[in-house]
C-alpha positions as YAML, in Angstrom:
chain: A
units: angstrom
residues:
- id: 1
  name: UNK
  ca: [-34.18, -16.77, -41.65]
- id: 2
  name: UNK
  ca: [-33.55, -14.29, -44.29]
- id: 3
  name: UNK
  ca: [-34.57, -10.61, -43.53]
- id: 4
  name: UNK
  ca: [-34.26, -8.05, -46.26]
- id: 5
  name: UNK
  ca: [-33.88, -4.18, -44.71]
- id: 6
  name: UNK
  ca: [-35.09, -1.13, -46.86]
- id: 7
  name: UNK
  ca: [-33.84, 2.56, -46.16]
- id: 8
  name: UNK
  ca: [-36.08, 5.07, -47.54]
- id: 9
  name: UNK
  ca: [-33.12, 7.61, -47.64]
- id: 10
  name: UNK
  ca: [-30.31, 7.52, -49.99]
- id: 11
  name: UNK
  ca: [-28.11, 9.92, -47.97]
- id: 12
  name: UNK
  ca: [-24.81, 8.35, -47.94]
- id: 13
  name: UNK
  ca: [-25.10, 9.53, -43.98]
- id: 14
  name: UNK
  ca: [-28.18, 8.40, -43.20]
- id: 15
  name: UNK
  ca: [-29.64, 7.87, -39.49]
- id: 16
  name: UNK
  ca: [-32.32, 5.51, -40.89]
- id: 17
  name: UNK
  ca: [-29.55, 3.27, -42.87]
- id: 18
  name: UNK
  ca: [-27.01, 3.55, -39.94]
- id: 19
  name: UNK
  ca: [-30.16, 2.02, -38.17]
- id: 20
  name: UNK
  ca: [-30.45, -0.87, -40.13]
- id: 21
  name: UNK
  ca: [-26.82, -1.60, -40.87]
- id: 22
  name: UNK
  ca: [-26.31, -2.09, -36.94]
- id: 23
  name: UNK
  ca: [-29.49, -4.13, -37.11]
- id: 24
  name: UNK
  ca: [-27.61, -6.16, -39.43]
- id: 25
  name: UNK
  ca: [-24.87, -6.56, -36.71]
- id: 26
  name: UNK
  ca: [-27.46, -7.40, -34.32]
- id: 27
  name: UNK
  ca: [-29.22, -10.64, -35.79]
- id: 28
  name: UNK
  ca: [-29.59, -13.27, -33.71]
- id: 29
  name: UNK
  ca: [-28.32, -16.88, -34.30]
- id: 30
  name: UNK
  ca: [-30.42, -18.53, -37.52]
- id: 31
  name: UNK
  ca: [-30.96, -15.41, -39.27]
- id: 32
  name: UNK
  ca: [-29.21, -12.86, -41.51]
- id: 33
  name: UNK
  ca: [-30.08, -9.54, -41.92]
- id: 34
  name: UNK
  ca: [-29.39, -8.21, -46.14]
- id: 35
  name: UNK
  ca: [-29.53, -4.41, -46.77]
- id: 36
  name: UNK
  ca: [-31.53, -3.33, -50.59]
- id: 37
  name: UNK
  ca: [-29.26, -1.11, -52.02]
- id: 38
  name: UNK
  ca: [-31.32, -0.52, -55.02]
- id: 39
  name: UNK
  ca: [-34.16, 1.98, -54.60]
- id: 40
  name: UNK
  ca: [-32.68, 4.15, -56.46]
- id: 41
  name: UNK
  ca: [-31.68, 2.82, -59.62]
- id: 42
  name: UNK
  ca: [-35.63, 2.25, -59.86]
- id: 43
  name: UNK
  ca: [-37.74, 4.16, -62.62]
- id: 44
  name: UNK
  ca: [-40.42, 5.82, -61.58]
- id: 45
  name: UNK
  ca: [-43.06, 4.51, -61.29]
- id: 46
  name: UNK
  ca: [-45.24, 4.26, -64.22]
- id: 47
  name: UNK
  ca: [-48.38, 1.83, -64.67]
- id: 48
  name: UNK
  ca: [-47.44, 2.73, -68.52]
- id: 49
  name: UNK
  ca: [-44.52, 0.38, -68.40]
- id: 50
  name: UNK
  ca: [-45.46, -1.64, -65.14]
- id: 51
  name: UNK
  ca: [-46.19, -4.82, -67.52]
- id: 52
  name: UNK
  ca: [-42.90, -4.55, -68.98]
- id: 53
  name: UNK
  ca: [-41.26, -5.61, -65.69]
- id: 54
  name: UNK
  ca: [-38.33, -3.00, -65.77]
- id: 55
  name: UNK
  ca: [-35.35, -5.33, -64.27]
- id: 56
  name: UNK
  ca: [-34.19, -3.03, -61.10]
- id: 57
  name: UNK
  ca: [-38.43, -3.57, -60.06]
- id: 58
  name: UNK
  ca: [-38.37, -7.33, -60.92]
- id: 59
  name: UNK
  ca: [-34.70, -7.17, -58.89]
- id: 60
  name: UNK
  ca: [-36.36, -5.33, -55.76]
- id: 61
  name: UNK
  ca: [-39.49, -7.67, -55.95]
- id: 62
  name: UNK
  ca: [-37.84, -11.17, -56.01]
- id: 63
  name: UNK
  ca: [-35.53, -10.00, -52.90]
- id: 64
  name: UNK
  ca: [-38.72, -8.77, -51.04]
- id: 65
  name: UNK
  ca: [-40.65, -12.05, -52.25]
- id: 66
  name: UNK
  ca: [-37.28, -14.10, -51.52]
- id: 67
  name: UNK
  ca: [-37.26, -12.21, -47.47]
- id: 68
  name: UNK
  ca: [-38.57, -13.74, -44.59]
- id: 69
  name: UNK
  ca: [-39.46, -10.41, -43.25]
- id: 70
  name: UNK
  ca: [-39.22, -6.75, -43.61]
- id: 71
  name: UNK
  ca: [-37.53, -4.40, -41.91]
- id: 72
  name: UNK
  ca: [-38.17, -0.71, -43.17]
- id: 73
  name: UNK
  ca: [-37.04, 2.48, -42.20]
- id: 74
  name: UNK
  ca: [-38.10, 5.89, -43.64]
- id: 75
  name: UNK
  ca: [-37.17, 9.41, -42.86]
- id: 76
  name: UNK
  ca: [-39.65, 12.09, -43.12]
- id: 77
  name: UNK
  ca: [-40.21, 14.66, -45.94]
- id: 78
  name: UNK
  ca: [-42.46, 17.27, -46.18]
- id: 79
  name: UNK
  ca: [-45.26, 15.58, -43.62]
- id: 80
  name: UNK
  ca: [-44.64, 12.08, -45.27]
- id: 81
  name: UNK
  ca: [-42.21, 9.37, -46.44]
- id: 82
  name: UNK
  ca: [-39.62, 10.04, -48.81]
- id: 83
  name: UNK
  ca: [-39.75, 9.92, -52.44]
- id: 84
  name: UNK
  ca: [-37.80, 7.27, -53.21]
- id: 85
  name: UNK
  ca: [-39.45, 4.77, -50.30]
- id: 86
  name: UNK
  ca: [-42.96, 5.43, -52.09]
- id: 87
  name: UNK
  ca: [-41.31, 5.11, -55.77]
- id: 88
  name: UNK
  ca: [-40.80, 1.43, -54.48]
- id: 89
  name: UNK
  ca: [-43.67, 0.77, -52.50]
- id: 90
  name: UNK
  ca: [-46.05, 2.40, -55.74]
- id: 91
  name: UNK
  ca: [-44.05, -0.77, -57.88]
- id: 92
  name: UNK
  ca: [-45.17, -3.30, -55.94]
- id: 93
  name: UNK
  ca: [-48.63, -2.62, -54.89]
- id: 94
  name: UNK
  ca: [-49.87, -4.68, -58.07]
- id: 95
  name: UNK
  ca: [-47.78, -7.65, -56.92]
- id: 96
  name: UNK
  ca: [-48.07, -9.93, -54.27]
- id: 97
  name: UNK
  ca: [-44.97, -9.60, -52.64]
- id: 98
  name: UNK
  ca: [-45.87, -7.74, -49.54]
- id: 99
  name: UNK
  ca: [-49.13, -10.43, -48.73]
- id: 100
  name: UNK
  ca: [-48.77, -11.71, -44.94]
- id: 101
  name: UNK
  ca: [-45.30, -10.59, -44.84]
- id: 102
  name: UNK
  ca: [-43.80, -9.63, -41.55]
- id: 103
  name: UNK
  ca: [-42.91, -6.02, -41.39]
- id: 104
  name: UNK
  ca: [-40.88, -3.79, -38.61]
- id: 105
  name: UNK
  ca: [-41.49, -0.15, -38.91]
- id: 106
  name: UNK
  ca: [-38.18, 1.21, -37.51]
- id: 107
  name: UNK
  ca: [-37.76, 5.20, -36.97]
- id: 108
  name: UNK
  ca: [-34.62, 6.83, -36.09]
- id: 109
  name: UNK
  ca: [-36.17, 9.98, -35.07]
- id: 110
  name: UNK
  ca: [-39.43, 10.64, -32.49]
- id: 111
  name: UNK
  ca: [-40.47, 13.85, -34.73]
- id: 112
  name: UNK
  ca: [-41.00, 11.33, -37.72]
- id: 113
  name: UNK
  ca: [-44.66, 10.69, -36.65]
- id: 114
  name: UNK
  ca: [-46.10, 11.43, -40.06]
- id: 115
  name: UNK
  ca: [-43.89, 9.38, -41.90]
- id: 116
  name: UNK
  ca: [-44.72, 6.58, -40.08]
- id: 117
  name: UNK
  ca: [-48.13, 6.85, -39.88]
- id: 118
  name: UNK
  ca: [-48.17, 6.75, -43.98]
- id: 119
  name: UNK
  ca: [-45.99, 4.17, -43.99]
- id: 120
  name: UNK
  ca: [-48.13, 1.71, -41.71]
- id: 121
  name: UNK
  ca: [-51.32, 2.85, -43.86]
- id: 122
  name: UNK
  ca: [-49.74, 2.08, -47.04]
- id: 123
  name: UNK
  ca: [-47.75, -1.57, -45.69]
- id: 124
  name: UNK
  ca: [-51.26, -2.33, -44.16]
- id: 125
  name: UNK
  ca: [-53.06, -1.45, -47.51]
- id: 126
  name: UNK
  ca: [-50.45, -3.80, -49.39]
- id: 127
  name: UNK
  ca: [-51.56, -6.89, -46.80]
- id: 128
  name: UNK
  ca: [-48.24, -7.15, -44.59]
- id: 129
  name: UNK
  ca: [-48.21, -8.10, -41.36]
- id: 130
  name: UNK
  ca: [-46.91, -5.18, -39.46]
- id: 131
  name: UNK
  ca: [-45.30, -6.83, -36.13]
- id: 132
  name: UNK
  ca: [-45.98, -4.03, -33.42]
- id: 133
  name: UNK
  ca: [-43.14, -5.83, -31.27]
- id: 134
  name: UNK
  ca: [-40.47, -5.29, -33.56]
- id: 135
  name: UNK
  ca: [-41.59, -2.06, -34.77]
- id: 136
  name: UNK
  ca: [-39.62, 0.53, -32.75]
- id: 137
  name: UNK
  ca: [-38.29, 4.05, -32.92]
- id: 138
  name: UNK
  ca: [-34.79, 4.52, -31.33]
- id: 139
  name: UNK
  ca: [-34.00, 8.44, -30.92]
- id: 140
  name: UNK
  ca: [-30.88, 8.94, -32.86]
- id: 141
  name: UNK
  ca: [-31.45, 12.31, -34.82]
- id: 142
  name: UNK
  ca: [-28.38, 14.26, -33.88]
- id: 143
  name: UNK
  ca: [-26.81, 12.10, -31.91]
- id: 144
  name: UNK
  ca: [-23.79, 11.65, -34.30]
- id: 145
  name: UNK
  ca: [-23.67, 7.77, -33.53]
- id: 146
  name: UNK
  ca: [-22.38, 5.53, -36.02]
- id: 147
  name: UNK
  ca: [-23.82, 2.05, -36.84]
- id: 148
  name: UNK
  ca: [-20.80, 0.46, -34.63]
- id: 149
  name: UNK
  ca: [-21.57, 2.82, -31.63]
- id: 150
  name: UNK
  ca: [-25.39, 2.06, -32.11]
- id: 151
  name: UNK
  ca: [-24.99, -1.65, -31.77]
- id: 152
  name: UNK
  ca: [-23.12, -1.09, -29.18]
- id: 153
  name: UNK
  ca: [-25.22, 1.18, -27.17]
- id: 154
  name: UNK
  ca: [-26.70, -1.14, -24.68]
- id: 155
  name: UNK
  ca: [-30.02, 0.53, -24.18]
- id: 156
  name: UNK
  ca: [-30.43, 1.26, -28.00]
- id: 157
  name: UNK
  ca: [-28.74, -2.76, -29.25]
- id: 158
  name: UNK
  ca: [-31.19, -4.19, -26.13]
- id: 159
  name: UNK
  ca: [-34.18, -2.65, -27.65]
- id: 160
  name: UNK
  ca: [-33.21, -3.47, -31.57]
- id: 161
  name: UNK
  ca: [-32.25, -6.81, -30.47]
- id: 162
  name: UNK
  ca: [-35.85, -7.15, -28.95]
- id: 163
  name: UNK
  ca: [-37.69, -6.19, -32.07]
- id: 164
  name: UNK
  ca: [-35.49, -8.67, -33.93]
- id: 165
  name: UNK
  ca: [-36.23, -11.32, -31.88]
- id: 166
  name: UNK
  ca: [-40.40, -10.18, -32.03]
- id: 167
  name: UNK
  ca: [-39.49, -9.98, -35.71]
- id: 168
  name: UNK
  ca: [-37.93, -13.91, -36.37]
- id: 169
  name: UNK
  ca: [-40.72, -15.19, -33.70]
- id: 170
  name: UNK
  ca: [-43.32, -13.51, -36.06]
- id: 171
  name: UNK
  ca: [-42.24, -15.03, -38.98]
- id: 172
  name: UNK
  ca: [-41.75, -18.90, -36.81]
- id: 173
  name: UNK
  ca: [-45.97, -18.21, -36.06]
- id: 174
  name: UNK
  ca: [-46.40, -17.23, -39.50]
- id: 175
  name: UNK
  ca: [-44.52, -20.85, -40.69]
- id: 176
  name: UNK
  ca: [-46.59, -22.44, -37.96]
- id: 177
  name: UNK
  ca: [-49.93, -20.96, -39.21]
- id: 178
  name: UNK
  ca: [-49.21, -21.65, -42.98]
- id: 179
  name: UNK
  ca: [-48.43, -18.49, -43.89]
...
């Protein structure tokens, strides 16, 4: 089971990619976890030039169309998601890529309310499947953990380990139902 995790941050020390890193370390027997690291060699977005299939989009779009399952993590900006996580989400609203795909919402911080909020009404807009199991927010704003110390944080790797495991068992139903 292939699982492809997207970071809405490009900060080199980012909570919300430190997140999905130890995620990555996490994954349970049967599936891999594979981090996007290209959000931001995207254009902007531009329906201008969206027929032209700029290769970083048609890149980001097989990998999500390739995935299992999502698992997405934004920081918030400004009352909202950042920039760069709604430069990619804006390219592939006029494909079918997200369509009855499993999604976790992951948040590293418990004042990122906003954030998530627009990023479940924009996923849901788009047709995923937004698992509310595996969707979790694990309070690690200003803790100063690394991705090795939060996998192995028992109460923080017990609860991502969880939401994996909602995560792959979503996307077994989703096999089951056709989907």
């Amino acid at each position: 089971m292939k699982l492809l995790a997207i970071s809405g941050s490009l900060r080199a020390a980012s909570h919300n990619s430190a997140l999905l890193r130890a995620m990555a370390r996490l994954a349970p027997a049967g599936a891999s976890v594979e981090l996007c690291r290209s959000l931001g060699d995207l254009p902007l977005f531009n329906p201008d030039i969206e027929t032209s299939d700029p290769p970083p989009v048609a890149a980001l779009r097989a990998q999500i169309i390739g995935a299992d399952a999502l698992l997405i993590a934004s920081p918030e900006y400004a009352h909202g998601i950042t920039g760069v996580m709604k430069n990619a989400l804006d390219w592939m609203v006029g494909c079918e890529a997200f369509v009855f795909k499993p999604v976790a919402l992951l948040n590293a911080s418990p004042r990122a309310v906003h954030a998530q909020a627009s990023l479940r009404e924009i996923v849901t807009m788009m047709s995923a499947q937004i698992v509310e199991q595996a969707s979790v927010t694990v309070p690690i704003l200003g803790s100063g953990l690394s991705e090795e110390q939060i996998a192995a944080d028992p109460e923080i790797s017990a609860a991502l380990r969880a939401a994996l495991a909602a995560l792959c068992a979503a996307v077994t139903a989703g096999r089951a139902a056709g989907l």
